[in-house]
mmCIF file of C-alpha atoms in Angstrom:
data_model
loop_
_atom_site.group_PDB
_atom_site.id
_atom_site.type_symbol
_atom_site.label_atom_id
_atom_site.label_comp_id
_atom_site.label_asym_id
_atom_site.label_seq_id
_atom_site.Cartn_x
_atom_site.Cartn_y
_atom_site.Cartn_z
ATOM 1 C CA MET M 178 -14.133 80.293 -4.636
ATOM 2 C CA SER M 179 -11.056 80.925 -5.863
ATOM 3 C CA PRO M 180 -8.998 78.709 -7.179
ATOM 4 C CA THR M 181 -5.829 80.077 -6.202
ATOM 5 C CA PRO M 182 -4.007 79.505 -3.762
ATOM 6 C CA THR M 183 -5.300 76.658 -3.340
ATOM 7 C CA VAL M 184 -7.387 76.136 -0.542
ATOM 8 C CA ASP M 185 -5.703 74.520 2.901
ATOM 9 C CA ARG M 186 -8.663 72.059 4.464
ATOM 10 C CA ARG M 187 -7.511 72.429 7.890
ATOM 11 C CA THR M 188 -8.198 76.260 7.440
ATOM 12 C CA MET M 189 -11.939 75.556 5.852
ATOM 13 C CA LEU M 190 -12.558 72.751 7.727
ATOM 14 C CA ARG M 191 -11.803 75.910 11.025
ATOM 15 C CA SER M 192 -13.990 78.375 8.857
ATOM 16 C CA VAL M 193 -16.827 75.693 8.384
ATOM 17 C CA GLY M 194 -16.660 75.017 12.051
ATOM 18 C CA ALA M 195 -17.314 78.396 13.224
ATOM 19 C CA ALA M 196 -19.530 79.604 10.572
ATOM 20 C CA ALA M 197 -21.748 76.642 11.599
ATOM 21 C CA LEU M 198 -21.277 78.501 15.962
ATOM 22 C CA GLY M 199 -21.777 81.792 14.283
ATOM 23 C CA ALA M 200 -24.653 81.552 12.671
ATOM 24 C CA SER M 201 -27.879 82.963 13.268
ATOM 25 C CA LEU M 202 -30.625 80.033 13.270
ATOM 26 C CA ALA M 203 -32.713 78.731 15.318
ATOM 27 C CA GLY M 204 -30.544 80.336 18.670
ATOM 28 C CA CYS M 205 -30.341 78.381 21.965
ATOM 29 C CA ALA M 206 -32.383 80.077 24.606
ATOM 30 C CA GLY M 207 -32.231 78.486 28.196
ATOM 31 C CA LEU M 208 -34.464 76.620 29.207
ATOM 32 C CA PRO M 209 -35.425 75.987 33.125
ATOM 33 C CA ILE M 210 -34.058 73.019 34.835
ATOM 34 C CA GLY M 211 -35.813 70.365 36.526
ATOM 35 C CA SER M 212 -34.872 68.271 39.682
ATOM 36 C CA THR M 213 -33.425 65.140 37.646
ATOM 37 C CA GLY M 214 -30.783 68.427 36.032
ATOM 38 C CA ALA M 215 -32.596 67.842 32.260
ATOM 39 C CA ALA M 216 -34.618 70.602 30.586
ATOM 40 C CA GLU M 217 -38.120 70.312 31.045
ATOM 41 C CA ASN M 218 -39.095 68.791 28.326
ATOM 42 C CA ALA M 219 -35.771 66.253 28.508
ATOM 43 C CA VAL M 220 -35.426 62.758 30.599
ATOM 44 C CA LEU M 221 -31.883 62.722 29.783
ATOM 45 C CA ASP M 222 -29.317 64.144 32.328
ATOM 46 C CA ALA M 223 -28.032 67.752 30.836
ATOM 47 C CA PRO M 224 -24.731 67.522 29.951
ATOM 48 C CA ASP M 225 -21.897 69.043 31.993
ATOM 49 C CA ASN M 226 -21.917 72.437 29.633
ATOM 50 C CA TYR M 227 -25.488 72.983 29.602
ATOM 51 C CA GLU M 228 -25.450 76.570 30.646
ATOM 52 C CA THR M 229 -22.568 78.166 29.289
ATOM 53 C CA LEU M 230 -24.013 75.908 25.465
ATOM 54 C CA ALA M 231 -27.742 77.262 26.375
ATOM 55 C CA GLU M 232 -26.067 80.923 26.100
ATOM 56 C CA ARG M 233 -24.187 80.386 23.451
ATOM 57 C CA ASP M 234 -26.497 81.393 20.764
ATOM 58 C CA LEU M 235 -25.766 78.307 18.841
ATOM 59 C CA PRO M 236 -26.924 77.176 15.141
ATOM 60 C CA TYR M 237 -28.390 73.916 16.407
ATOM 61 C CA PRO M 238 -30.983 72.612 18.790
ATOM 62 C CA ILE M 239 -29.718 71.182 22.315
ATOM 63 C CA HIS M 240 -30.664 69.448 25.004
ATOM 64 C CA GLY M 241 -34.874 70.026 25.503
ATOM 65 C CA GLU M 242 -34.775 71.944 22.174
ATOM 66 C CA ARG M 243 -37.135 71.438 19.491
ATOM 67 C CA LEU M 244 -36.860 69.829 16.668
ATOM 68 C CA PRO M 245 -36.408 71.478 13.426
ATOM 69 C CA GLU M 246 -39.421 70.324 10.689
ATOM 70 C CA VAL M 247 -38.409 69.968 7.089
ATOM 71 C CA SER M 248 -39.968 67.343 4.800
ATOM 72 C CA VAL M 249 -37.141 65.315 2.582
ATOM 73 C CA PRO M 250 -37.573 62.609 -0.106
ATOM 74 C CA ALA M 251 -36.567 59.383 1.348
ATOM 75 C CA PRO M 252 -36.172 58.118 -2.055
ATOM 76 C CA ARG M 253 -35.559 54.539 -1.382
ATOM 77 C CA HIS M 254 -39.347 54.545 0.134
ATOM 78 C CA ASP M 255 -39.814 56.775 -2.471
ATOM 79 C CA ARG M 256 -41.945 59.369 -0.393
ATOM 80 C CA GLU M 257 -41.065 62.655 1.909
ATOM 81 C CA VAL M 258 -40.640 61.912 5.148
ATOM 82 C CA SER M 259 -40.480 64.836 8.001
ATOM 83 C CA THR M 260 -38.046 64.769 9.856
ATOM 84 C CA ARG M 261 -40.750 65.578 12.542
ATOM 85 C CA GLU M 262 -43.197 63.021 11.823
ATOM 86 C CA PHE M 263 -42.477 60.535 14.502
ATOM 87 C CA VAL M 264 -43.338 62.794 16.664
ATOM 88 C CA GLY M 265 -45.515 61.056 19.562
ATOM 89 C CA GLU M 266 -44.214 57.070 18.293
ATOM 90 C CA ARG M 267 -40.406 56.962 18.132
ATOM 91 C CA HIS M 268 -37.443 58.556 19.211
ATOM 92 C CA VAL M 269 -35.426 59.959 16.161
ATOM 93 C CA MET M 270 -31.880 60.426 15.307
ATOM 94 C CA LEU M 271 -29.721 62.175 12.871
ATOM 95 C CA THR M 272 -27.098 62.933 11.425
ATOM 96 C CA PHE M 273 -25.458 64.275 7.302
ATOM 97 C CA VAL M 274 -23.410 62.659 5.752
ATOM 98 C CA PHE M 275 -22.149 62.330 2.085
ATOM 99 C CA THR M 276 -21.370 59.062 0.852
ATOM 100 C CA ARG M 277 -18.108 59.356 -0.624
ATOM 101 C CA CYS M 278 -16.660 60.697 3.002
ATOM 102 C CA SER M 279 -14.156 57.992 4.469
ATOM 103 C CA MET M 280 -13.298 59.748 7.275
ATOM 104 C CA THR M 281 -15.670 60.506 10.266
ATOM 105 C CA CYS M 282 -18.908 60.225 7.887
ATOM 106 C CA PRO M 283 -17.975 56.244 8.559
ATOM 107 C CA ALA M 284 -17.708 57.392 12.180
ATOM 108 C CA LEU M 285 -21.028 59.801 12.438
ATOM 109 C CA THR M 286 -22.937 56.706 10.199
ATOM 110 C CA ALA M 287 -21.627 53.895 12.263
ATOM 111 C CA ASN M 288 -23.579 55.596 16.101
ATOM 112 C CA LEU M 289 -26.494 54.557 14.056
ATOM 113 C CA VAL M 290 -26.258 51.672 12.955
ATOM 114 C CA GLN M 291 -25.044 50.682 16.140
ATOM 115 C CA VAL M 292 -28.488 52.066 18.212
ATOM 116 C CA GLN M 293 -30.499 50.630 15.112
ATOM 117 C CA ALA M 294 -28.910 46.632 15.943
ATOM 118 C CA GLU M 295 -29.322 47.217 19.737
ATOM 119 C CA SER M 296 -32.955 48.900 18.727
ATOM 120 C CA VAL M 297 -32.910 44.866 16.489
ATOM 121 C CA ALA M 298 -31.633 43.030 19.092
ATOM 122 C CA GLU M 299 -33.375 44.426 21.968
ATOM 123 C CA GLY M 300 -37.072 44.775 20.271
ATOM 124 C CA PHE M 301 -37.257 48.073 20.301
ATOM 125 C CA ALA M 302 -37.248 48.678 16.164
ATOM 126 C CA ASP M 303 -40.067 49.923 16.260
ATOM 127 C CA GLU M 304 -39.845 52.494 18.763
ATOM 128 C CA VAL M 305 -36.728 54.994 17.180
ATOM 129 C CA ALA M 306 -36.597 55.976 13.757
ATOM 130 C CA PHE M 307 -33.207 56.799 11.834
ATOM 131 C CA LEU M 308 -33.109 59.448 9.169
ATOM 132 C CA PRO M 309 -29.260 59.713 8.329
ATOM 133 C CA THR M 310 -29.197 63.116 5.426
ATOM 134 C CA THR M 311 -26.994 63.823 2.326
ATOM 135 C CA PHE M 312 -25.759 66.945 1.734
ATOM 136 C CA ASP M 313 -23.840 65.714 -1.576
ATOM 137 C CA PRO M 314 -27.397 64.970 -3.550
ATOM 138 C CA GLU M 315 -25.667 65.402 -7.199
ATOM 139 C CA HIS M 316 -23.457 61.980 -5.953
ATOM 140 C CA ASP M 317 -25.923 60.350 -3.422
ATOM 141 C CA THR M 318 -28.811 58.834 -5.667
ATOM 142 C CA ALA M 319 -30.868 56.300 -4.714
ATOM 143 C CA ALA M 320 -28.856 53.602 -5.466
ATOM 144 C CA GLU M 321 -24.990 55.534 -4.234
ATOM 145 C CA LEU M 322 -26.439 55.247 -0.745
ATOM 146 C CA GLU M 323 -27.999 51.825 -1.109
ATOM 147 C CA THR M 324 -24.696 50.944 -1.726
ATOM 148 C CA TYR M 325 -23.967 52.967 1.091
ATOM 149 C CA GLY M 326 -26.335 51.290 3.654
ATOM 150 C CA GLU M 327 -25.018 48.171 2.641
ATOM 151 C CA ASP M 328 -21.624 48.601 3.330
ATOM 152 C CA ARG M 329 -22.238 49.792 6.828
ATOM 153 C CA GLY M 330 -24.530 47.442 7.714
ATOM 154 C CA VAL M 331 -27.921 49.142 7.529
ATOM 155 C CA ASP M 332 -30.321 46.551 8.413
ATOM 156 C CA TRP M 333 -33.034 47.474 6.085
ATOM 157 C CA ASP M 334 -35.122 44.376 7.246
ATOM 158 C CA ALA M 335 -35.420 46.400 10.288
ATOM 159 C CA GLY M 336 -38.016 48.771 8.139
ATOM 160 C CA ASN M 337 -36.908 51.791 11.124
ATOM 161 C CA TRP M 338 -34.110 53.167 8.515
ATOM 162 C CA TRP M 339 -34.723 56.829 5.895
ATOM 163 C CA PHE M 340 -31.874 57.638 3.996
ATOM 164 C CA LEU M 341 -32.698 61.341 3.020
ATOM 165 C CA ARG M 342 -31.627 63.356 -0.232
ATOM 166 C CA PRO M 343 -32.385 66.357 -0.568
ATOM 167 C CA GLU M 344 -33.379 67.710 -4.393
ATOM 168 C CA SER M 345 -30.289 69.635 -5.061
ATOM 169 C CA GLU M 346 -27.693 71.597 -2.720
ATOM 170 C CA ALA M 347 -29.372 74.379 -2.307
ATOM 171 C CA ARG M 348 -31.784 72.857 -0.975
ATOM 172 C CA ALA M 349 -29.370 70.451 1.045
ATOM 173 C CA ARG M 350 -27.901 74.165 2.472
ATOM 174 C CA GLU M 351 -31.813 75.018 3.963
ATOM 175 C CA VAL M 352 -31.894 71.609 5.502
ATOM 176 C CA VAL M 353 -28.782 70.709 7.261
ATOM 177 C CA THR M 354 -27.061 73.917 7.532
ATOM 178 C CA ASP M 355 -30.143 76.524 7.943
ATOM 179 C CA ALA M 356 -32.499 73.874 9.465
ATOM 180 C CA PHE M 357 -29.993 72.022 11.380
ATOM 181 C CA GLY M 358 -26.977 74.281 11.589
ATOM 182 C CA VAL M 359 -24.250 71.818 9.654
ATOM 183 C CA ALA M 360 -22.092 73.431 8.581
ATOM 184 C CA PHE M 361 -20.577 72.343 4.671
ATOM 185 C CA GLU M 362 -18.558 73.621 2.215
ATOM 186 C CA ARG M 363 -17.555 72.136 -1.425
ATOM 187 C CA VAL M 364 -14.456 71.367 -1.372
ATOM 188 C CA PRO M 365 -13.542 72.644 -5.411
ATOM 189 C CA GLU M 366 -11.649 69.694 -7.165
ATOM 190 C CA GLU M 367 -8.086 71.014 -7.764
ATOM 191 C CA ASP M 368 -7.937 71.510 -3.983
ATOM 192 C CA ARG M 369 -8.878 67.613 -3.248
ATOM 193 C CA GLU M 370 -6.405 65.438 -2.655
ATOM 194 C CA THR M 371 -8.317 62.631 -2.887
ATOM 195 C CA GLU M 372 -11.997 61.990 -4.333
ATOM 196 C CA ASN M 373 -13.492 61.660 -1.191
ATOM 197 C CA MET M 374 -11.843 64.874 0.748
ATOM 198 C CA ALA M 375 -15.506 66.734 -2.046
ATOM 199 C CA TYR M 376 -16.767 68.753 1.412
ATOM 200 C CA VAL M 377 -15.420 70.024 4.542
ATOM 201 C CA HIS M 378 -18.504 69.977 7.638
ATOM 202 C CA ALA M 379 -19.397 70.653 11.225
ATOM 203 C CA ASN M 380 -20.291 66.733 12.732
ATOM 204 C CA THR M 381 -23.310 66.241 14.634
ATOM 205 C CA VAL M 382 -25.553 63.380 15.580
ATOM 206 C CA LEU M 383 -28.911 64.460 16.801
ATOM 207 C CA LEU M 384 -30.688 61.917 19.581
ATOM 208 C CA ALA M 385 -34.210 63.653 20.513
ATOM 209 C CA ASN M 386 -37.401 61.537 21.902
ATOM 210 C CA ALA M 387 -40.829 60.502 21.633
ATOM 211 C CA ASP M 388 -42.417 64.392 21.715
ATOM 212 C CA GLY M 389 -39.972 65.621 19.111
ATOM 213 C CA TYR M 390 -37.619 67.521 21.799
ATOM 214 C CA VAL M 391 -33.378 67.106 21.990
ATOM 215 C CA GLU M 392 -31.596 64.988 24.440
ATOM 216 C CA ARG M 393 -28.260 65.199 22.590
ATOM 217 C CA ALA M 394 -26.232 67.332 20.142
ATOM 218 C CA TYR M 395 -23.299 64.631 20.159
ATOM 219 C CA THR M 396 -21.216 68.016 17.642
ATOM 220 C CA GLY M 397 -17.064 68.334 17.119
ATOM 221 C CA ARG M 398 -15.145 64.239 17.231
ATOM 222 C CA PRO M 399 -18.205 61.405 15.866
ATOM 223 C CA PRO M 400 -18.977 60.386 19.262
ATOM 224 C CA ASN M 401 -18.726 56.611 21.420
ATOM 225 C CA PRO M 402 -21.323 54.227 19.698
ATOM 226 C CA ALA M 403 -21.014 52.788 23.206
ATOM 227 C CA ASP M 404 -21.843 55.852 24.819
ATOM 228 C CA VAL M 405 -24.959 56.661 22.822
ATOM 229 C CA VAL M 406 -25.792 52.579 23.539
ATOM 230 C CA ASP M 407 -25.895 53.955 26.743
ATOM 231 C CA ASP M 408 -27.819 57.365 26.152
ATOM 232 C CA VAL M 409 -30.539 55.766 23.920
ATOM 233 C CA ARG M 410 -30.995 52.782 27.028
ATOM 234 C CA THR M 411 -31.448 55.642 29.667
ATOM 235 C CA LEU M 412 -33.630 57.027 27.138
ATOM 236 C CA ARG M 413 -36.271 54.450 27.265
ATOM 237 C CA GLU M 414 -35.409 53.601 30.483
ATOM 238 C CA ARG M 415 -36.644 57.088 31.649
ATOM 239 C CA TRP M 416 -39.642 57.710 29.194
#
């Protein structure tokens, strides 16, 4: 990207969103609707706009679709973690962030933290796995991720939180954009008002059931954590 003229961040963000919607990735074939209004692989009721979404060939997985599978290093655990390794054992929540972000990334992370706190308080910490993934591995070292988690209230002792860190930005694009349909773009240093504006990106939180199918794809503005907690409670009640 040319350093001149100065990039308008709102324009770039709109472009990122358009790229996310227009990318030809996993696709989104419509699935049969059951008696509860849910797709056959999901237990939550379908979102109000499900039929419209199912016709749009979205780049990210939605209600009833299979959770994509990629393996990514989890530096705090000193091993690679597959996004589907908990199938048959735990429900899974994912989001995609960079730790320098002071705008939407803390709100995205807060949804996972709130559900984690609920899981500890209600005694189901071993039923859910949290897989936040950075797309800024150059900056987000193991130490940075550790500090970020502590600052955001992650309960490391709960044993259900795995920070995922692709080995490079190229690998981050394969994981975050190609596999999960979440677009992000680096902002040139000369166009950043502050260092925490290093990227513009689409906002996505995914909730998948223990069979490995997406129950909810929260996109656009970060969801209200209370609503996400309610969805997790309903998922557990119906599971």
